[in-house]
Amino acid sequence: MLKPGDIAIVSGARTPMGRYCGKLKDFTAQELGAVAARGAIERSGIDPKEFDHVVFGNAQQTSGDALYGARHVGLRAGIPIETPALTVNRLCGSGMQAIVNAAQMIQTDEAKMVLAGGMEAMSQAPFVIRGRDGFTLAPGGKLEDSLMVALVDSYCGLAMASTAELYGEQHGITRQMQDEFALRSQQTADAAYKEGRLQEELVPVSLRNSKGEATGEMFTEDDHRRPQTTMEGLAKLRPAFGKNGTVTAGNASGIVDGGAAVVVMSVEQAQKRDLNPLGRIVNWGVAGVDPKIMGRGPVPATKLALQRAGLTLDYIDLIEVNEAFAAQYLAVEKELGLDRSKVNVNGGAIALGHPLGATGTRLVITLLYELKRRKKKYGLATACIGGGQGIAMVVESFQ
């Protein structure tokens, strides 16, 4: 039964995700976040002046002005200068954490209405020179790829792919199992596009040339997809980390750019405005795990979210699990006993891509739209988080 204090997600929108150094390479994370934000606001029918706060997640700050984060998203989306903004970073869970922060602000009467989301411009991750002190203005020192360095957890000394392999090994996940799941991701994403299911959540990005001028071309689809993928092709790919490894470019999530946004308010506020929300946030959970098997994060996070929601997996109609790596997903599936027919029915990050800070919001948006389409009730979205965490959220569709 709905209560006035329940938290509603009124609308959601995301940009298509652009492949690494592809058509979105010249857009900052804030610009992509703003495109999604404008789309979500327009779909909600809410005047931008009514928002009390802007909260956006971002994992790796890649552009020179990235530290302005959520503030620039809000301003670019037409939010008044008087409205404050907050950028949050829970790595791969940042976009979902932003929604949690929005809900908490509303629950504590800090805000009535919040614009929340996530953004990432992975293509803009710079090469850097550490230890600037002592250098002259002339170039010097060793160039470091900030993106590749960030994908290694210095605490446990393992690359993200290596943590996935370790977790997979613990649960008997083979290379063939990973490739089969990767193929499934590509095939379900292709089917979703052919049937027009994913397009509903997208807002196009107006592309521009090197001078910053609009070209007239609109970026309208996730272009990391590889619909022609075959098991034979996947089997030919070399392991990314060592000849005995199992993670490849084909069974890992794609490095992409993108933004996603939702409009969050109390059910009471939505009813006052005679709005028809996509659904409500039932509850959430965040948990820590061993950094060496960071991919296990969704297991305790999901259990906590379900416990707080007063539900079991049997009540969940659809599930979105971020496919950071096929090995990681398969181990999570095994531990939780997931019914794969309910999971990532429109493809996942292996096919669509994983724009770190935007992914959590993307999972929730995709989940709510698909629940609405199928006229189902409960959904679960969850993601593992580098460094050894997991985040999960249970939602209820109003359709």
mmCIF file of C-alpha atoms in Angstrom:
data_model
loop_
_atom_site.group_PDB
_atom_site.id
_atom_site.type_symbol
_atom_site.label_atom_id
_atom_site.label_comp_id
_atom_site.label_asym_id
_atom_site.label_seq_id
_atom_site.Cartn_x
_atom_site.Cartn_y
_atom_site.Cartn_z
ATOM 1 C CA MET A 1 0.000 0.000 0.000
ATOM 2 C CA LEU A 2 1.370 3.395 -1.007
ATOM 3 C CA LYS A 3 2.181 5.943 1.665
ATOM 4 C CA PRO A 4 2.618 9.710 1.099
ATOM 5 C CA GLY A 5 6.245 9.487 2.187
ATOM 6 C CA ASP A 6 7.155 6.823 -0.355
ATOM 7 C CA ILE A 7 9.779 7.924 -2.876
ATOM 8 C CA ALA A 8 8.685 8.041 -6.502
ATOM 9 C CA ILE A 9 10.768 8.050 -9.666
ATOM 10 C CA VAL A 10 8.631 10.176 -11.947
ATOM 11 C CA SER A 11 10.671 9.962 -15.138
ATOM 12 C CA GLY A 12 13.987 8.802 -16.506
ATOM 13 C CA ALA A 13 16.103 9.235 -19.605
ATOM 14 C CA ARG A 14 19.579 8.347 -20.764
ATOM 15 C CA THR A 15 21.848 9.112 -23.664
ATOM 16 C CA PRO A 16 22.875 6.328 -25.998
ATOM 17 C CA MET A 17 26.239 4.983 -24.892
ATOM 18 C CA GLY A 18 29.095 5.757 -27.240
ATOM 19 C CA ARG A 19 31.994 3.400 -27.795
ATOM 20 C CA TYR A 20 35.445 4.345 -26.530
ATOM 21 C CA CYS A 21 36.914 7.266 -28.495
ATOM 22 C CA GLY A 22 33.872 7.208 -30.754
ATOM 23 C CA LYS A 23 31.186 9.757 -31.546
ATOM 24 C CA LEU A 24 30.871 11.045 -27.973
ATOM 25 C CA LYS A 25 34.612 11.386 -27.338
ATOM 26 C CA ASP A 26 34.549 15.195 -27.373
ATOM 27 C CA PHE A 27 31.687 15.510 -24.873
ATOM 28 C CA THR A 28 32.490 15.987 -21.200
ATOM 29 C CA ALA A 29 30.680 13.932 -18.583
ATOM 30 C CA GLN A 30 28.790 17.053 -17.513
ATOM 31 C CA GLU A 31 27.562 17.657 -21.052
ATOM 32 C CA LEU A 32 26.301 14.091 -21.371
ATOM 33 C CA GLY A 33 24.701 14.285 -17.942
ATOM 34 C CA ALA A 34 22.954 17.502 -18.952
ATOM 35 C CA VAL A 35 21.530 15.937 -22.128
ATOM 36 C CA ALA A 36 20.016 13.147 -20.041
ATOM 37 C CA ALA A 37 18.863 15.620 -17.378
ATOM 38 C CA ARG A 38 17.011 17.778 -19.891
ATOM 39 C CA GLY A 39 15.355 14.649 -21.254
ATOM 40 C CA ALA A 40 14.212 13.482 -17.818
ATOM 41 C CA ILE A 41 12.922 16.947 -16.883
ATOM 42 C CA GLU A 42 11.015 17.279 -20.149
ATOM 43 C CA ARG A 43 9.407 13.874 -19.682
ATOM 44 C CA SER A 44 8.366 14.754 -16.136
ATOM 45 C CA GLY A 45 6.656 17.987 -17.151
ATOM 46 C CA ILE A 46 8.212 19.681 -14.108
ATOM 47 C CA ASP A 47 9.419 23.280 -14.227
ATOM 48 C CA PRO A 48 13.211 23.273 -13.603
ATOM 49 C CA LYS A 49 12.633 25.994 -10.992
ATOM 50 C CA GLU A 50 10.864 23.479 -8.745
ATOM 51 C CA PHE A 51 13.910 21.303 -8.081
ATOM 52 C CA ASP A 52 15.507 21.634 -4.659
ATOM 53 C CA HIS A 53 18.748 19.786 -5.371
ATOM 54 C CA VAL A 54 20.792 18.153 -8.131
ATOM 55 C CA VAL A 55 22.752 14.969 -7.346
ATOM 56 C CA PHE A 56 24.897 13.223 -9.974
ATOM 57 C CA GLY A 57 27.367 10.388 -9.767
ATOM 58 C CA ASN A 58 30.704 10.378 -11.562
ATOM 59 C CA ALA A 59 33.522 7.892 -11.058
ATOM 60 C CA GLN A 60 36.584 9.216 -12.863
ATOM 61 C CA GLN A 61 36.840 12.963 -13.347
ATOM 62 C CA THR A 62 38.300 13.139 -16.836
ATOM 63 C CA SER A 63 37.801 16.658 -18.213
ATOM 64 C CA GLY A 64 39.521 19.771 -16.941
ATOM 65 C CA ASP A 65 36.274 21.103 -15.491
ATOM 66 C CA ALA A 66 35.050 17.774 -14.119
ATOM 67 C CA LEU A 67 35.314 18.921 -10.511
ATOM 68 C CA TYR A 68 32.266 21.141 -11.119
ATOM 69 C CA GLY A 69 30.328 17.946 -11.829
ATOM 70 C CA ALA A 70 26.683 17.985 -10.823
ATOM 71 C CA ARG A 71 26.677 21.768 -10.562
ATOM 72 C CA HIS A 72 27.386 22.140 -14.265
ATOM 73 C CA VAL A 73 24.834 19.452 -15.111
ATOM 74 C CA GLY A 74 22.160 21.408 -13.278
ATOM 75 C CA LEU A 75 23.059 24.740 -14.836
ATOM 76 C CA ARG A 76 23.265 23.245 -18.336
ATOM 77 C CA ALA A 77 19.870 21.604 -17.796
ATOM 78 C CA GLY A 78 18.204 24.900 -16.890
ATOM 79 C CA ILE A 79 18.143 24.478 -13.120
ATOM 80 C CA PRO A 80 18.238 27.901 -11.363
ATOM 81 C CA ILE A 81 21.551 29.106 -9.971
ATOM 82 C CA GLU A 82 20.035 29.147 -6.465
ATOM 83 C CA THR A 83 19.574 25.354 -6.519
ATOM 84 C CA PRO A 84 22.554 23.491 -4.993
ATOM 85 C CA ALA A 85 24.229 20.442 -6.474
ATOM 86 C CA LEU A 86 26.227 17.472 -5.226
ATOM 87 C CA THR A 87 28.562 15.117 -7.080
ATOM 88 C CA VAL A 88 28.901 11.638 -5.544
ATOM 89 C CA ASN A 89 31.429 8.895 -6.210
ATOM 90 C CA ARG A 90 30.787 5.269 -5.331
ATOM 91 C CA LEU A 91 32.662 4.182 -8.446
ATOM 92 C CA CYS A 92 30.483 1.827 -10.517
ATOM 93 C CA GLY A 93 27.602 2.388 -8.096
ATOM 94 C CA SER A 94 27.698 6.192 -8.312
ATOM 95 C CA GLY A 95 24.601 6.564 -10.477
ATOM 96 C CA MET A 96 22.532 4.419 -8.139
ATOM 97 C CA GLN A 97 24.026 6.112 -5.093
ATOM 98 C CA ALA A 98 22.871 9.460 -6.505
ATOM 99 C CA ILE A 99 19.298 8.147 -6.487
ATOM 100 C CA VAL A 100 19.770 6.928 -2.907
ATOM 101 C CA ASN A 101 21.044 10.372 -1.885
ATOM 102 C CA ALA A 102 18.044 11.980 -3.568
ATOM 103 C CA ALA A 103 15.666 9.671 -1.686
ATOM 104 C CA GLN A 104 17.390 10.409 1.616
ATOM 105 C CA MET A 105 17.155 14.166 1.036
ATOM 106 C CA ILE A 106 13.423 13.804 0.493
ATOM 107 C CA GLN A 107 12.981 11.510 3.501
ATOM 108 C CA THR A 108 14.701 14.049 5.765
ATOM 109 C CA ASP A 109 12.686 16.979 4.350
ATOM 110 C CA GLU A 110 15.846 18.515 2.928
ATOM 111 C CA ALA A 111 14.203 18.519 -0.496
ATOM 112 C CA LYS A 112 10.826 17.907 -2.093
ATOM 113 C CA MET A 113 12.116 17.245 -5.586
ATOM 114 C CA VAL A 114 15.574 16.142 -6.759
ATOM 115 C CA LEU A 115 17.197 15.723 -10.159
ATOM 116 C CA ALA A 116 19.505 12.707 -9.876
ATOM 117 C CA GLY A 117 21.659 10.662 -12.201
ATOM 118 C CA GLY A 118 25.093 9.648 -13.355
ATOM 119 C CA MET A 119 27.623 10.546 -16.040
ATOM 120 C CA GLU A 120 30.924 9.332 -17.426
ATOM 121 C CA ALA A 121 33.258 10.383 -20.248
ATOM 122 C CA MET A 122 35.749 7.526 -20.302
ATOM 123 C CA SER A 123 37.114 8.574 -23.689
ATOM 124 C CA GLN A 124 38.410 11.765 -22.096
ATOM 125 C CA ALA A 125 40.531 10.021 -19.457
ATOM 126 C CA PRO A 126 43.868 11.828 -19.858
ATOM 127 C CA PHE A 127 47.466 10.769 -19.897
ATOM 128 C CA VAL A 128 49.090 12.357 -16.868
ATOM 129 C CA ILE A 129 52.549 13.072 -15.503
ATOM 130 C CA ARG A 130 52.856 12.408 -11.770
ATOM 131 C CA GLY A 131 55.106 14.466 -9.507
ATOM 132 C CA ARG A 132 54.768 17.810 -11.196
ATOM 133 C CA ASP A 133 56.964 19.401 -8.555
ATOM 134 C CA GLY A 134 60.485 19.802 -9.873
ATOM 135 C CA PHE A 135 59.558 19.880 -13.556
ATOM 136 C CA THR A 136 59.993 22.975 -15.668
ATOM 137 C CA LEU A 137 57.259 24.089 -18.040
ATOM 138 C CA ALA A 138 58.763 21.773 -20.647
ATOM 139 C CA PRO A 139 57.319 18.238 -20.800
ATOM 140 C CA GLY A 140 59.070 15.646 -18.703
ATOM 141 C CA GLY A 141 58.526 12.506 -16.689
ATOM 142 C CA LYS A 142 56.614 9.353 -17.492
ATOM 143 C CA LEU A 143 53.190 9.499 -19.108
ATOM 144 C CA GLU A 144 50.548 7.453 -17.305
ATOM 145 C CA ASP A 145 47.237 6.266 -18.767
ATOM 146 C CA SER A 146 44.862 7.425 -16.039
ATOM 147 C CA LEU A 147 42.053 5.099 -17.144
ATOM 148 C CA MET A 148 44.128 1.922 -17.168
ATOM 149 C CA VAL A 149 45.756 2.832 -13.851
ATOM 150 C CA ALA A 150 42.323 3.437 -12.310
ATOM 151 C CA LEU A 151 41.215 -0.054 -13.339
ATOM 152 C CA VAL A 152 43.813 -1.550 -10.999
ATOM 153 C CA ASP A 153 42.977 -1.637 -7.287
ATOM 154 C CA SER A 154 46.228 -0.584 -5.628
ATOM 155 C CA TYR A 155 45.029 -1.854 -2.236
ATOM 156 C CA CYS A 156 44.794 -5.494 -3.303
ATOM 157 C CA GLY A 157 47.146 -5.199 -6.270
ATOM 158 C CA LEU A 158 44.710 -6.650 -8.800
ATOM 159 C CA ALA A 159 43.224 -5.342 -12.016
ATOM 160 C CA MET A 160 39.432 -5.388 -12.128
ATOM 161 C CA ALA A 161 39.509 -8.197 -14.701
ATOM 162 C CA SER A 162 41.751 -10.244 -12.424
ATOM 163 C CA THR A 163 39.319 -9.865 -9.519
ATOM 164 C CA ALA A 164 36.570 -11.166 -11.795
ATOM 165 C CA GLU A 165 38.681 -14.151 -12.818
ATOM 166 C CA LEU A 166 39.453 -14.954 -9.192
ATOM 167 C CA TYR A 167 35.784 -14.761 -8.194
ATOM 168 C CA GLY A 168 34.785 -16.841 -11.197
ATOM 169 C CA GLU A 169 37.398 -19.497 -10.413
ATOM 170 C CA GLN A 170 35.988 -19.846 -6.903
ATOM 171 C CA HIS A 171 32.653 -20.834 -8.430
ATOM 172 C CA GLY A 172 33.866 -22.989 -11.296
ATOM 173 C CA ILE A 173 33.108 -20.473 -14.044
ATOM 174 C CA THR A 174 34.849 -21.530 -17.267
ATOM 175 C CA ARG A 175 35.890 -19.499 -20.305
ATOM 176 C CA GLN A 176 33.189 -21.174 -22.386
ATOM 177 C CA MET A 177 30.513 -20.281 -19.840
ATOM 178 C CA GLN A 178 31.663 -16.672 -19.951
ATOM 179 C CA ASP A 179 31.628 -16.543 -23.740
ATOM 180 C CA GLU A 180 28.168 -18.121 -23.863
ATOM 181 C CA PHE A 181 26.859 -15.467 -21.497
ATOM 182 C CA ALA A 182 28.578 -12.709 -23.490
ATOM 183 C CA LEU A 183 26.859 -13.977 -26.631
ATOM 184 C CA ARG A 184 23.546 -13.925 -24.784
ATOM 185 C CA SER A 185 24.122 -10.265 -23.846
ATOM 186 C CA GLN A 186 24.757 -9.332 -27.476
ATOM 187 C CA GLN A 187 21.782 -11.303 -28.758
ATOM 188 C CA THR A 188 19.294 -9.950 -26.222
ATOM 189 C CA ALA A 189 20.469 -6.370 -26.832
ATOM 190 C CA ASP A 190 20.092 -6.870 -30.580
ATOM 191 C CA ALA A 191 16.585 -8.278 -30.117
ATOM 192 C CA ALA A 192 15.672 -5.366 -27.834
ATOM 193 C CA TYR A 193 16.714 -2.875 -30.506
ATOM 194 C CA LYS A 194 14.941 -4.716 -33.297
ATOM 195 C CA GLU A 195 11.748 -4.746 -31.227
ATOM 196 C CA GLY A 196 12.125 -1.081 -30.200
ATOM 197 C CA ARG A 197 12.344 -1.766 -26.474
ATOM 198 C CA LEU A 198 15.454 0.212 -25.540
ATOM 199 C CA GLN A 199 14.712 3.252 -27.682
ATOM 200 C CA GLU A 200 12.002 4.394 -25.262
ATOM 201 C CA GLU A 201 14.527 5.275 -22.566
ATOM 202 C CA LEU A 202 16.914 7.140 -24.887
ATOM 203 C CA VAL A 203 17.350 10.831 -25.654
ATOM 204 C CA PRO A 204 19.537 11.651 -28.675
ATOM 205 C CA VAL A 205 22.779 13.598 -28.531
ATOM 206 C CA SER A 206 23.301 16.342 -31.115
ATOM 207 C CA LEU A 207 26.783 15.763 -32.535
ATOM 208 C CA ARG A 208 29.242 18.527 -33.372
ATOM 209 C CA ASN A 209 32.460 19.023 -35.294
ATOM 210 C CA SER A 210 35.937 19.905 -34.035
ATOM 211 C CA LYS A 211 34.924 23.572 -33.887
ATOM 212 C CA GLY A 212 32.030 22.781 -31.575
ATOM 213 C CA GLU A 213 29.441 23.456 -34.266
ATOM 214 C CA ALA A 214 26.381 21.222 -34.620
ATOM 215 C CA THR A 215 26.685 18.910 -37.615
ATOM 216 C CA GLY A 216 22.986 18.099 -37.782
ATOM 217 C CA GLU A 217 23.721 14.445 -37.052
ATOM 218 C CA MET A 218 21.970 12.889 -34.054
ATOM 219 C CA PHE A 219 23.488 10.061 -32.045
ATOM 220 C CA THR A 220 20.527 7.802 -31.358
ATOM 221 C CA GLU A 221 21.708 4.264 -30.526
ATOM 222 C CA ASP A 222 24.168 2.478 -28.247
ATOM 223 C CA ASP A 223 26.993 1.758 -30.677
ATOM 224 C CA HIS A 224 29.176 -0.562 -28.633
ATOM 225 C CA ARG A 225 26.869 -3.439 -29.584
ATOM 226 C CA ARG A 226 28.242 -6.261 -31.724
ATOM 227 C CA PRO A 227 25.137 -8.046 -33.062
ATOM 228 C CA GLN A 228 27.206 -10.257 -35.376
ATOM 229 C CA THR A 229 29.057 -11.819 -32.431
ATOM 230 C CA THR A 230 29.498 -15.605 -32.580
ATOM 231 C CA MET A 231 30.893 -18.200 -30.198
ATOM 232 C CA GLU A 232 33.631 -18.905 -32.715
ATOM 233 C CA GLY A 233 34.648 -15.264 -32.770
ATOM 234 C CA LEU A 234 34.608 -14.987 -28.990
ATOM 235 C CA ALA A 235 36.727 -18.130 -28.634
ATOM 236 C CA LYS A 236 39.471 -16.581 -30.788
ATOM 237 C CA LEU A 237 39.966 -13.601 -28.479
ATOM 238 C CA ARG A 238 43.060 -13.687 -26.299
ATOM 239 C CA PRO A 239 42.793 -13.344 -22.514
ATOM 240 C CA ALA A 240 43.398 -9.792 -21.363
ATOM 241 C CA PHE A 241 45.598 -10.717 -18.396
ATOM 242 C CA GLY A 242 47.908 -13.673 -18.885
ATOM 243 C CA LYS A 243 47.742 -16.670 -21.205
ATOM 244 C CA ASN A 244 45.816 -18.703 -18.632
ATOM 245 C CA GLY A 245 43.220 -16.006 -18.020
ATOM 246 C CA THR A 246 39.567 -16.194 -19.048
ATOM 247 C CA VAL A 247 38.473 -12.547 -19.285
ATOM 248 C CA THR A 248 38.639 -11.131 -22.813
ATOM 249 C CA ALA A 249 37.475 -8.006 -24.588
ATOM 250 C CA GLY A 250 34.476 -10.038 -25.712
ATOM 251 C CA ASN A 251 33.201 -11.197 -22.323
ATOM 252 C CA ALA A 252 33.856 -7.992 -20.373
ATOM 253 C CA SER A 253 31.836 -4.778 -20.240
ATOM 254 C CA GLY A 254 32.493 -2.099 -22.823
ATOM 255 C CA ILE A 255 34.354 1.138 -22.110
ATOM 256 C CA VAL A 256 31.850 3.800 -23.168
ATOM 257 C CA ASP A 257 30.639 7.364 -22.615
ATOM 258 C CA GLY A 258 27.130 8.312 -21.482
ATOM 259 C CA GLY A 259 24.751 10.010 -19.086
ATOM 260 C CA ALA A 260 21.487 9.072 -17.353
ATOM 261 C CA ALA A 261 19.014 10.985 -15.188
ATOM 262 C CA VAL A 262 15.821 10.567 -13.158
ATOM 263 C CA VAL A 263 13.361 12.907 -11.458
ATOM 264 C CA VAL A 264 12.781 11.904 -7.829
ATOM 265 C CA MET A 265 10.102 13.153 -5.419
ATOM 266 C CA SER A 266 7.719 11.864 -2.772
ATOM 267 C CA VAL A 267 4.574 10.048 -3.868
ATOM 268 C CA GLU A 268 2.634 12.827 -2.149
ATOM 269 C CA GLN A 269 4.277 15.477 -4.341
ATOM 270 C CA ALA A 270 3.605 13.411 -7.452
ATOM 271 C CA GLN A 271 -0.052 13.030 -6.508
ATOM 272 C CA LYS A 272 -0.402 16.771 -5.869
ATOM 273 C CA ARG A 273 0.836 17.409 -9.397
ATOM 274 C CA ASP A 274 -1.345 14.658 -10.853
ATOM 275 C CA LEU A 275 1.747 12.937 -12.240
ATOM 276 C CA ASN A 276 2.035 9.312 -13.290
ATOM 277 C CA PRO A 277 5.438 8.094 -11.985
ATOM 278 C CA LEU A 278 7.318 5.155 -13.436
ATOM 279 C CA GLY A 279 7.458 3.624 -9.972
ATOM 280 C CA ARG A 280 8.707 3.927 -6.422
ATOM 281 C CA ILE A 281 11.897 3.077 -4.585
ATOM 282 C CA VAL A 282 11.065 0.267 -2.164
ATOM 283 C CA ASN A 283 14.488 0.090 -0.510
ATOM 284 C CA TRP A 284 18.199 -0.317 -1.138
ATOM 285 C CA GLY A 285 21.351 -1.849 0.274
ATOM 286 C CA VAL A 286 25.086 -1.188 0.104
ATOM 287 C CA ALA A 287 27.680 -3.672 1.340
ATOM 288 C CA GLY A 288 31.417 -4.258 1.429
ATOM 289 C CA VAL A 289 33.244 -7.389 0.249
ATOM 290 C CA ASP A 290 36.849 -8.525 -0.159
ATOM 291 C CA PRO A 291 38.431 -6.207 -2.775
ATOM 292 C CA LYS A 292 40.106 -9.252 -4.376
ATOM 293 C CA ILE A 293 36.643 -10.501 -5.375
ATOM 294 C CA MET A 294 34.920 -7.139 -5.727
ATOM 295 C CA GLY A 295 32.468 -8.683 -8.205
ATOM 296 C CA ARG A 296 30.711 -10.425 -5.322
ATOM 297 C CA GLY A 297 29.339 -7.086 -4.084
ATOM 298 C CA PRO A 298 25.811 -7.613 -5.476
ATOM 299 C CA VAL A 299 25.332 -10.707 -3.308
ATOM 300 C CA PRO A 300 25.273 -9.090 0.157
ATOM 301 C CA ALA A 301 23.876 -5.821 -1.226
ATOM 302 C CA THR A 302 20.933 -7.655 -2.797
ATOM 303 C CA LYS A 303 20.255 -9.632 0.370
ATOM 304 C CA LEU A 304 20.277 -6.424 2.406
ATOM 305 C CA ALA A 305 18.000 -4.554 -0.012
ATOM 306 C CA LEU A 306 15.511 -7.434 -0.092
ATOM 307 C CA GLN A 307 15.569 -7.758 3.695
ATOM 308 C CA ARG A 308 14.855 -4.049 4.108
ATOM 309 C CA ALA A 309 12.106 -4.273 1.495
ATOM 310 C CA GLY A 310 10.494 -7.220 3.265
ATOM 311 C CA LEU A 311 10.709 -9.297 0.087
ATOM 312 C CA THR A 312 12.443 -12.384 -1.269
ATOM 313 C CA LEU A 313 13.762 -13.039 -4.765
ATOM 314 C CA ASP A 314 10.577 -14.977 -5.497
ATOM 315 C CA TYR A 315 8.689 -11.663 -5.533
ATOM 316 C CA ILE A 316 11.080 -10.017 -8.008
ATOM 317 C CA ASP A 317 9.781 -10.012 -11.584
ATOM 318 C CA LEU A 318 12.796 -8.521 -13.387
ATOM 319 C CA ILE A 319 16.444 -8.026 -12.466
ATOM 320 C CA GLU A 320 19.225 -5.829 -13.837
ATOM 321 C CA VAL A 321 22.710 -6.964 -12.807
ATOM 322 C CA ASN A 322 25.562 -4.929 -14.199
ATOM 323 C CA GLU A 323 27.658 -7.141 -16.436
ATOM 324 C CA ALA A 324 31.055 -5.800 -15.431
ATOM 325 C CA PHE A 325 32.456 -9.163 -16.502
ATOM 326 C CA ALA A 326 30.707 -12.353 -17.559
ATOM 327 C CA ALA A 327 32.700 -14.251 -14.914
ATOM 328 C CA GLN A 328 31.498 -11.892 -12.213
ATOM 329 C CA TYR A 329 27.848 -12.027 -13.321
ATOM 330 C CA LEU A 330 27.841 -15.827 -13.502
ATOM 331 C CA ALA A 331 29.307 -16.174 -10.017
ATOM 332 C CA VAL A 332 26.710 -13.737 -8.634
ATOM 333 C CA GLU A 333 23.961 -15.642 -10.431
ATOM 334 C CA LYS A 334 25.171 -18.869 -8.851
ATOM 335 C CA GLU A 335 25.440 -17.458 -5.321
ATOM 336 C CA LEU A 336 22.043 -15.765 -5.371
ATOM 337 C CA GLY A 337 20.285 -18.494 -7.355
ATOM 338 C CA LEU A 338 19.017 -16.040 -9.974
ATOM 339 C CA ASP A 339 16.559 -17.088 -12.664
ATOM 340 C CA ARG A 340 18.399 -15.966 -15.804
ATOM 341 C CA SER A 341 15.174 -15.585 -17.756
ATOM 342 C CA LYS A 342 14.380 -12.589 -15.514
ATOM 343 C CA VAL A 343 17.822 -10.981 -15.774
ATOM 344 C CA ASN A 344 19.083 -8.338 -18.224
ATOM 345 C CA VAL A 345 16.345 -9.155 -20.691
ATOM 346 C CA ASN A 346 17.419 -6.301 -22.980
ATOM 347 C CA GLY A 347 21.112 -7.072 -22.822
ATOM 348 C CA GLY A 348 23.658 -5.718 -20.400
ATOM 349 C CA ALA A 349 26.981 -3.954 -20.120
ATOM 350 C CA ILE A 350 28.853 -6.517 -22.215
ATOM 351 C CA ALA A 351 26.775 -5.463 -25.212
ATOM 352 C CA LEU A 352 25.687 -1.946 -24.269
ATOM 353 C CA GLY A 353 28.723 -0.758 -22.318
ATOM 354 C CA HIS A 354 29.486 0.308 -18.756
ATOM 355 C CA PRO A 355 29.859 4.099 -18.370
ATOM 356 C CA LEU A 356 31.031 3.839 -14.758
ATOM 357 C CA GLY A 357 29.229 6.704 -12.998
ATOM 358 C CA ALA A 358 26.126 6.487 -15.207
ATOM 359 C CA THR A 359 25.553 2.741 -15.025
ATOM 360 C CA GLY A 360 23.603 2.642 -11.754
ATOM 361 C CA THR A 361 21.048 5.136 -13.028
ATOM 362 C CA ARG A 362 20.890 3.345 -16.376
ATOM 363 C CA LEU A 363 20.076 0.052 -14.661
ATOM 364 C CA VAL A 364 17.178 1.601 -12.720
ATOM 365 C CA ILE A 365 15.781 3.373 -15.792
ATOM 366 C CA THR A 366 15.957 0.253 -17.970
ATOM 367 C CA LEU A 367 14.351 -1.785 -15.200
ATOM 368 C CA LEU A 368 11.429 0.605 -14.683
ATOM 369 C CA TYR A 369 10.670 0.898 -18.388
ATOM 370 C CA GLU A 370 10.700 -2.876 -18.841
ATOM 371 C CA LEU A 371 8.505 -3.466 -15.779
ATOM 372 C CA LYS A 372 6.034 -0.980 -17.240
ATOM 373 C CA ARG A 373 6.150 -2.642 -20.654
ATOM 374 C CA ARG A 374 5.506 -6.088 -19.214
ATOM 375 C CA LYS A 375 3.010 -4.854 -16.624
ATOM 376 C CA LYS A 376 5.078 -6.420 -13.844
ATOM 377 C CA LYS A 377 5.478 -5.205 -10.271
ATOM 378 C CA TYR A 378 8.864 -5.585 -8.554
ATOM 379 C CA GLY A 379 12.357 -5.120 -9.936
ATOM 380 C CA LEU A 380 15.898 -5.349 -8.590
ATOM 381 C CA ALA A 381 18.921 -3.433 -9.906
ATOM 382 C CA THR A 382 22.414 -4.178 -8.624
ATOM 383 C CA ALA A 383 26.071 -3.592 -9.447
ATOM 384 C CA CYS A 384 29.476 -4.609 -8.183
ATOM 385 C CA ILE A 385 31.873 -1.821 -7.284
ATOM 386 C CA GLY A 386 35.642 -1.647 -7.666
ATOM 387 C CA GLY A 387 37.417 -1.691 -4.320
ATOM 388 C CA GLY A 388 35.048 -4.303 -2.938
ATOM 389 C CA GLN A 389 31.486 -3.020 -2.599
ATOM 390 C CA GLY A 390 28.048 -3.722 -3.976
ATOM 391 C CA ILE A 391 24.866 -1.685 -4.292
ATOM 392 C CA ALA A 392 21.296 -2.831 -4.921
ATOM 393 C CA MET A 393 17.897 -1.189 -5.201
ATOM 394 C CA VAL A 394 14.392 -2.656 -5.193
ATOM 395 C CA VAL A 395 11.741 -0.743 -7.139
ATOM 396 C CA GLU A 396 8.015 -1.181 -7.671
ATOM 397 C CA SER A 397 6.376 -0.268 -10.955
ATOM 398 C CA PHE A 398 3.136 1.729 -10.884
ATOM 399 C CA GLN A 399 2.001 0.447 -14.271
#
